[in-house]
Tab-separated table of C-alpha atoms and ligand atoms in Angstrom:
chain	number	residue	atom	x	y	z
A	168	MET	CA	19.718	4.331	-11.779
A	169	LEU	CA	16.818	6.693	-10.969
A	170	ASN	CA	16.598	8.023	-14.504
A	171	GLN	CA	16.053	4.530	-15.934
A	172	LEU	CA	12.974	4.004	-13.762
A	173	PRO	CA	9.431	5.348	-14.298
A	174	ILE	CA	9.679	7.707	-11.340
A	175	ASN	CA	6.827	9.960	-10.280
A	176	LYS	CA	4.466	8.070	-12.549
A	177	ILE	CA	1.278	6.086	-12.124
A	178	ILE	CA	1.483	2.951	-14.229
A	179	LYS	CA	-1.643	1.175	-15.436
A	180	GLY	CA	-1.076	-2.556	-15.310
A	181	ASP	CA	-0.770	-5.748	-13.316
A	182	CYS	CA	1.861	-5.028	-10.684
A	183	ILE	CA	3.115	-8.605	-10.585
A	184	GLU	CA	3.951	-8.442	-14.298
A	185	PHE	CA	5.232	-4.876	-14.120
A	186	LEU	CA	7.550	-5.495	-11.162
A	187	LYS	CA	9.348	-8.205	-13.138
A	188	ASN	CA	10.758	-5.377	-15.314
A	189	LEU	CA	12.287	-3.506	-12.393
A	190	PRO	CA	15.903	-4.240	-11.425
A	191	ASN	CA	16.876	-5.792	-8.091
A	192	ASN	CA	17.329	-3.505	-5.067
A	193	CYS	CA	16.074	-0.304	-6.728
A	194	ILE	CA	13.320	0.728	-4.258
A	195	ASP	CA	13.947	2.359	-0.860
A	196	LEU	CA	10.559	1.717	0.740
A	197	ILE	CA	7.285	-0.019	-0.143
A	198	ILE	CA	3.958	1.048	1.328
A	199	THR	CA	0.949	-0.747	-0.055
A	200	ASP	CA	-2.701	-1.515	0.498
A	201	PRO	CA	-3.518	-4.590	-1.602
A	202	PRO	CA	-6.990	-6.072	-2.030
A	203	TYR	CA	-7.705	-7.910	1.227
A	204	GLY	CA	-9.174	-10.894	-0.592
A	205	ASP	CA	-12.351	-10.873	1.491
A	206	GLY	CA	-14.666	-10.372	-1.476
A	207	VAL	CA	-16.420	-7.315	-0.050
A	208	ALA	CA	-18.349	-5.771	-2.947
A	209	TYR	CA	-18.678	-2.061	-3.622
A	210	GLY	CA	-21.565	-2.205	-6.045
A	211	TRP	CA	-22.778	1.325	-5.483
A	212	ASN	CA	-21.667	4.080	-7.872
A	213	ASN	CA	-20.193	1.359	-10.126
A	214	LYS	CA	-17.131	1.029	-7.920
A	215	THR	CA	-15.218	-2.219	-7.949
A	216	ILE	CA	-11.892	-3.415	-6.622
A	217	GLN	CA	-10.298	-5.885	-8.986
A	218	ASN	CA	-8.957	-9.104	-7.447
A	219	ASN	CA	-10.769	-8.363	-4.202
A	220	LYS	CA	-11.856	-11.999	-3.972
A	221	ASP	CA	-8.333	-13.313	-4.336
A	222	PRO	CA	-6.439	-13.687	-1.046
A	223	LEU	CA	-3.321	-14.740	-2.995
A	224	ILE	CA	-2.859	-11.491	-4.916
A	225	ASN	CA	-1.168	-9.752	-1.976
A	226	CYS	CA	1.070	-12.770	-1.369
A	227	LEU	CA	2.134	-13.162	-4.998
A	228	ALA	CA	3.229	-9.528	-5.173
A	229	LEU	CA	5.404	-9.922	-2.067
A	230	ALA	CA	7.961	-12.146	-3.777
A	231	GLU	CA	8.634	-9.491	-6.454
A	232	CYS	CA	8.537	-6.744	-3.814
A	233	TYR	CA	11.324	-8.466	-1.884
A	234	ARG	CA	13.510	-8.610	-4.965
A	235	VAL	CA	13.096	-4.946	-5.955
A	236	LEU	CA	13.423	-3.617	-2.396
A	237	ARG	CA	16.883	-2.396	-1.402
A	238	LYS	CA	18.649	-4.298	1.388
A	239	ASN	CA	17.948	-2.872	4.871
A	240	SER	CA	14.555	-1.495	3.855
A	241	THR	CA	10.952	-1.814	5.024
A	242	LEU	CA	7.606	-2.770	3.525
A	243	TYR	CA	4.365	-1.615	5.186
A	244	ASN	CA	1.395	-3.773	4.165
A	245	PHE	CA	-2.148	-2.703	5.108
A	246	THR	CA	-4.418	-5.633	5.895
A	247	ASN	CA	-7.398	-6.609	8.049
A	248	TRP	CA	-8.044	-9.206	10.742
A	249	LYS	CA	-9.564	-11.706	8.296
A	250	HIS	CA	-6.654	-11.723	5.842
A	251	TYR	CA	-3.925	-11.366	8.467
A	252	PRO	CA	-3.476	-15.056	9.482
A	253	PHE	CA	-3.192	-16.221	5.865
A	254	LEU	CA	-0.825	-13.381	4.996
A	255	VAL	CA	1.484	-14.003	7.948
A	256	GLU	CA	1.619	-17.722	7.286
A	257	PHE	CA	2.522	-17.035	3.661
A	258	VAL	CA	5.216	-14.511	4.600
A	259	MET	CA	6.832	-16.917	7.069
A	260	LYS	CA	6.708	-19.979	4.816
A	261	TYR	CA	7.251	-18.586	1.345
A	262	THR	CA	9.122	-15.246	1.482
A	263	LYS	CA	12.460	-14.046	2.807
A	264	PHE	CA	10.910	-11.098	4.646
A	265	LYS	CA	11.317	-10.869	8.395
A	266	ILE	CA	8.173	-9.836	10.260
A	267	ARG	CA	9.146	-6.824	12.343
A	268	HIS	CA	5.905	-5.629	13.862
A	269	LEU	CA	2.171	-5.207	13.561
A	270	VAL	CA	0.808	-1.664	13.713
A	271	VAL	CA	-2.831	-0.997	14.503
A	272	TRP	CA	-4.442	1.939	12.752
A	273	LYS	CA	-7.203	3.084	15.093
A	274	LYS	CA	-9.800	5.295	13.458
A	275	HIS	CA	-11.506	8.091	15.353
A	276	ASN	CA	-14.959	6.820	14.383
A	277	PHE	CA	-16.318	3.430	13.506
A	278	GLY	CA	-17.412	2.630	9.970
A	279	LEU	CA	-19.349	-0.110	8.204
A	280	GLY	CA	-20.464	-3.267	9.940
A	281	TRP	CA	-23.189	-4.436	12.249
A	282	ALA	CA	-22.632	-6.257	15.554
A	283	PHE	CA	-18.940	-5.288	15.635
A	284	ARG	CA	-18.461	-2.028	13.741
A	285	HIS	CA	-15.040	-1.633	12.120
A	286	GLN	CA	-12.744	0.839	13.850
A	287	TYR	CA	-9.259	-0.430	13.110
A	288	GLU	CA	-7.085	-1.823	10.363
A	289	LEU	CA	-3.720	-3.541	10.552
A	290	ILE	CA	-0.375	-2.676	9.022
A	291	LEU	CA	2.108	-5.525	8.825
A	292	VAL	CA	5.712	-4.282	8.925
A	293	LEU	CA	8.133	-6.461	6.966
A	294	GLU	CA	11.878	-6.081	6.717
A	295	LYS	CA	14.566	-6.990	4.206
A	296	GLY	CA	17.822	-6.951	6.161
A	297	LYS	CA	18.048	-4.537	9.092
A	298	PRO	CA	16.396	-1.211	8.265
A	299	LYS	CA	16.895	1.970	10.289
A	300	TYR	CA	13.941	3.944	11.673
A	301	ASN	CA	14.002	7.716	11.999
A	302	LEU	CA	11.285	8.678	14.482
A	303	THR	CA	11.435	8.170	18.225
A	304	ASN	CA	7.702	8.700	18.743
A	305	PHE	CA	6.251	6.161	16.308
A	306	SER	CA	3.774	4.081	18.289
A	307	ASP	CA	2.416	0.708	17.196
A	308	VAL	CA	-1.059	2.190	17.576
A	309	GLN	CA	-1.574	5.016	15.105
A	310	THR	CA	-4.707	7.099	15.521
A	311	CYS	CA	-6.048	8.788	12.424
A	312	SER	CA	-9.514	9.431	10.959
A	313	HIS	CA	-10.607	7.317	8.020
A	314	ILE	CA	-11.616	8.838	4.691
A	315	ASN	CA	-15.360	8.925	4.190
A	316	HIS	CA	-16.571	7.019	1.179
A	317	ASN	CA	-18.320	9.344	-1.283
A	318	LYS	CA	-19.569	9.087	-4.868
A	319	ILE	CA	-16.195	9.680	-6.469
A	320	ASN	CA	-13.360	8.493	-4.264
A	321	HIS	CA	-11.776	5.058	-3.942
A	322	PRO	CA	-13.714	2.934	-1.420
A	323	HIS	CA	-10.401	2.061	0.277
A	324	GLU	CA	-8.744	5.470	0.114
A	325	LYS	CA	-6.162	5.714	2.890
A	326	PRO	CA	-5.320	8.907	4.803
A	327	VAL	CA	-2.302	10.763	3.424
A	328	ASP	CA	-1.325	11.961	6.930
A	329	LEU	CA	-0.984	8.415	8.245
A	330	ILE	CA	1.131	7.394	5.256
A	331	MET	CA	3.359	10.457	5.600
A	332	LYS	CA	4.300	9.306	9.076
A	333	MET	CA	5.409	5.887	7.805
A	334	ILE	CA	7.391	7.569	5.030
A	335	GLU	CA	9.133	9.854	7.504
A	336	HIS	CA	9.906	6.915	9.763
A	337	SER	CA	11.469	4.791	7.026
A	338	SER	CA	12.979	7.013	4.343
A	339	LYS	CA	14.717	10.306	3.664
A	340	LYS	CA	14.189	13.149	1.201
A	341	GLY	CA	14.685	11.954	-2.378
A	342	SER	CA	14.043	8.261	-1.558
A	343	LEU	CA	12.102	6.178	-4.085
A	344	ILE	CA	8.875	4.667	-2.740
A	345	LEU	CA	6.750	2.028	-4.462
A	346	ASP	CA	3.042	1.314	-4.109
A	347	PRO	CA	2.201	-1.669	-6.356
A	348	PHE	CA	-1.552	-1.476	-5.545
A	349	CYS	CA	-1.863	2.300	-5.529
A	350	GLY	CA	-5.620	2.764	-6.101
A	351	SER	CA	-6.316	6.489	-6.047
A	352	GLY	CA	-2.661	7.272	-5.274
A	353	SER	CA	-2.681	8.149	-1.560
A	354	VAL	CA	0.879	6.843	-1.020
A	355	CYS	CA	2.069	8.828	-4.053
A	356	MET	CA	0.304	11.955	-2.745
A	357	ALA	CA	2.103	11.552	0.581
A	358	CYS	CA	5.444	11.175	-1.252
A	359	LYS	CA	4.825	14.317	-3.268
A	360	LYS	CA	4.013	16.296	-0.124
A	361	ILE	CA	7.247	15.421	1.626
A	362	ASN	CA	9.665	15.305	-1.287
A	363	ARG	CA	10.031	11.626	-2.007
A	364	HIS	CA	9.933	10.020	-5.454
A	365	TYR	CA	7.263	7.433	-6.142
A	366	ILE	CA	6.107	4.722	-8.515
A	367	GLY	CA	2.422	3.807	-8.291
A	368	ILE	CA	0.811	0.895	-10.136
A	369	ASP	CA	-2.856	-0.012	-10.442
A	370	ILE	CA	-4.627	-2.464	-12.717
A	371	ASP	CA	-7.859	-0.466	-12.970
A	372	LYS	CA	-7.982	2.449	-15.383
A	373	LYS	CA	-10.635	4.190	-13.295
A	374	TRP	CA	-8.357	4.411	-10.232
A	375	VAL	CA	-5.322	5.212	-12.377
A	376	GLY	CA	-7.270	8.197	-13.712
A	377	VAL	CA	-8.271	9.311	-10.215
A	378	ALA	CA	-4.671	8.968	-8.968
A	379	ARG	CA	-3.247	10.933	-11.892
A	380	GLY	CA	-5.880	13.598	-11.339
A	381	ARG	CA	-4.977	13.964	-7.657
A	382	LEU	CA	-1.287	14.147	-8.531
A	383	GLN	CA	-1.955	16.477	-11.463
A	384	LEU	CA	-0.130	14.161	-13.844
A	385	ASN	CA	-0.964	13.939	-17.507
A	386	SER	CA	-2.083	10.575	-18.808
A	387	ILE	CA	1.327	9.397	-20.022
A	388	GLY	CA	2.002	7.100	-17.143
A	389	GLY	CA	3.748	4.064	-18.482
A	390	LYS	CA	4.193	1.555	-21.212
A	391	ASN	CA	0.889	-0.175	-20.470
A	392	ASP	CA	-1.102	2.981	-21.119
B	612	SAM	C1	-7.297	-1.471	-1.469
B	612	SAM	S1	-7.109	-0.721	-3.011
B	612	SAM	C2	-5.888	0.558	-2.755
B	612	SAM	C3	-6.470	1.885	-2.354
B	612	SAM	C4	-5.429	2.949	-2.097
B	612	SAM	N1	-4.709	2.682	-0.878
B	612	SAM	C5	-6.010	4.353	-2.052
B	612	SAM	O1	-5.738	5.093	-1.076
B	612	SAM	O2	-6.735	4.715	-2.971
B	612	SAM	C6	-6.274	-1.947	-3.909
B	612	SAM	C7	-6.063	-1.618	-5.385
B	612	SAM	O3	-5.326	-2.688	-5.989
B	612	SAM	C8	-5.677	-2.709	-7.364
B	612	SAM	N2	-5.251	-4.008	-7.920
B	612	SAM	C9	-5.842	-5.217	-7.811
B	612	SAM	N3	-5.108	-6.153	-8.415
B	612	SAM	C10	-4.011	-5.528	-8.926
B	612	SAM	C11	-2.869	-5.961	-9.659
B	612	SAM	N4	-2.685	-7.248	-10.001
B	612	SAM	N5	-1.940	-5.036	-10.011
B	612	SAM	C12	-2.093	-3.725	-9.680
B	612	SAM	N6	-3.169	-3.259	-9.007
B	612	SAM	C13	-4.106	-4.149	-8.618
B	612	SAM	C14	-7.161	-2.439	-7.383
B	612	SAM	O4	-7.570	-1.896	-8.624
B	612	SAM	C15	-7.322	-1.439	-6.202
B	612	SAM	O5	-7.412	-0.110	-6.655
């Protein structure tokens, strides 16, 4: 089946539409960092995150994610404390995922904010069936530095090292990993480093270009190009 899928490509398009074209049960692991729906603006350096005011975008993608994910597999969903209650309620009421755990990503330094400066993010762990886990030292508090926001990078770029650990925990060499909201392609970078296949999707041509640049792909990324 692998050769019928757009593997090791970054697709430009709306993931909810794109996922409808993928067959059932074709993905071994999903790791994704959707817009949190909190409307935080990144006006400087002309950076924007599309759908960042829409708390439903993450939820709507989950239904398609469940269908394409292989049985006995995991989905890691980055989120924050504001979006978390809405997301969990949606998962419990409207999806077939089982909530397995909540991982806290603790950053070495605090970032933006005022009275309560941000030093952690959340990763909701969802299961389809009964997945296996490979590592015996995977804590539910992961400590890893955040990526500093500069003029060029994605304002929500996630650390490749942190993602590699999740990949190692929940997949094996040659597995196919999906990131439907891939931004600048950090999940795909992690896959490339440790010999997994990937499919990355992003709606914004700017971030698609950055992701393809990091992965050294040419611009032929998919049918929506
Ligand atoms: C939080 S960012 C992901 C950043 C990424 N983790 C990284 O390391 O660069 C979320 C991304 O979702 C994309 N996005 C928003 N709506 C989308 C949709 N319907 N389909 C695909 N991508 C979408 C945005 O363009 C944005 O780049």
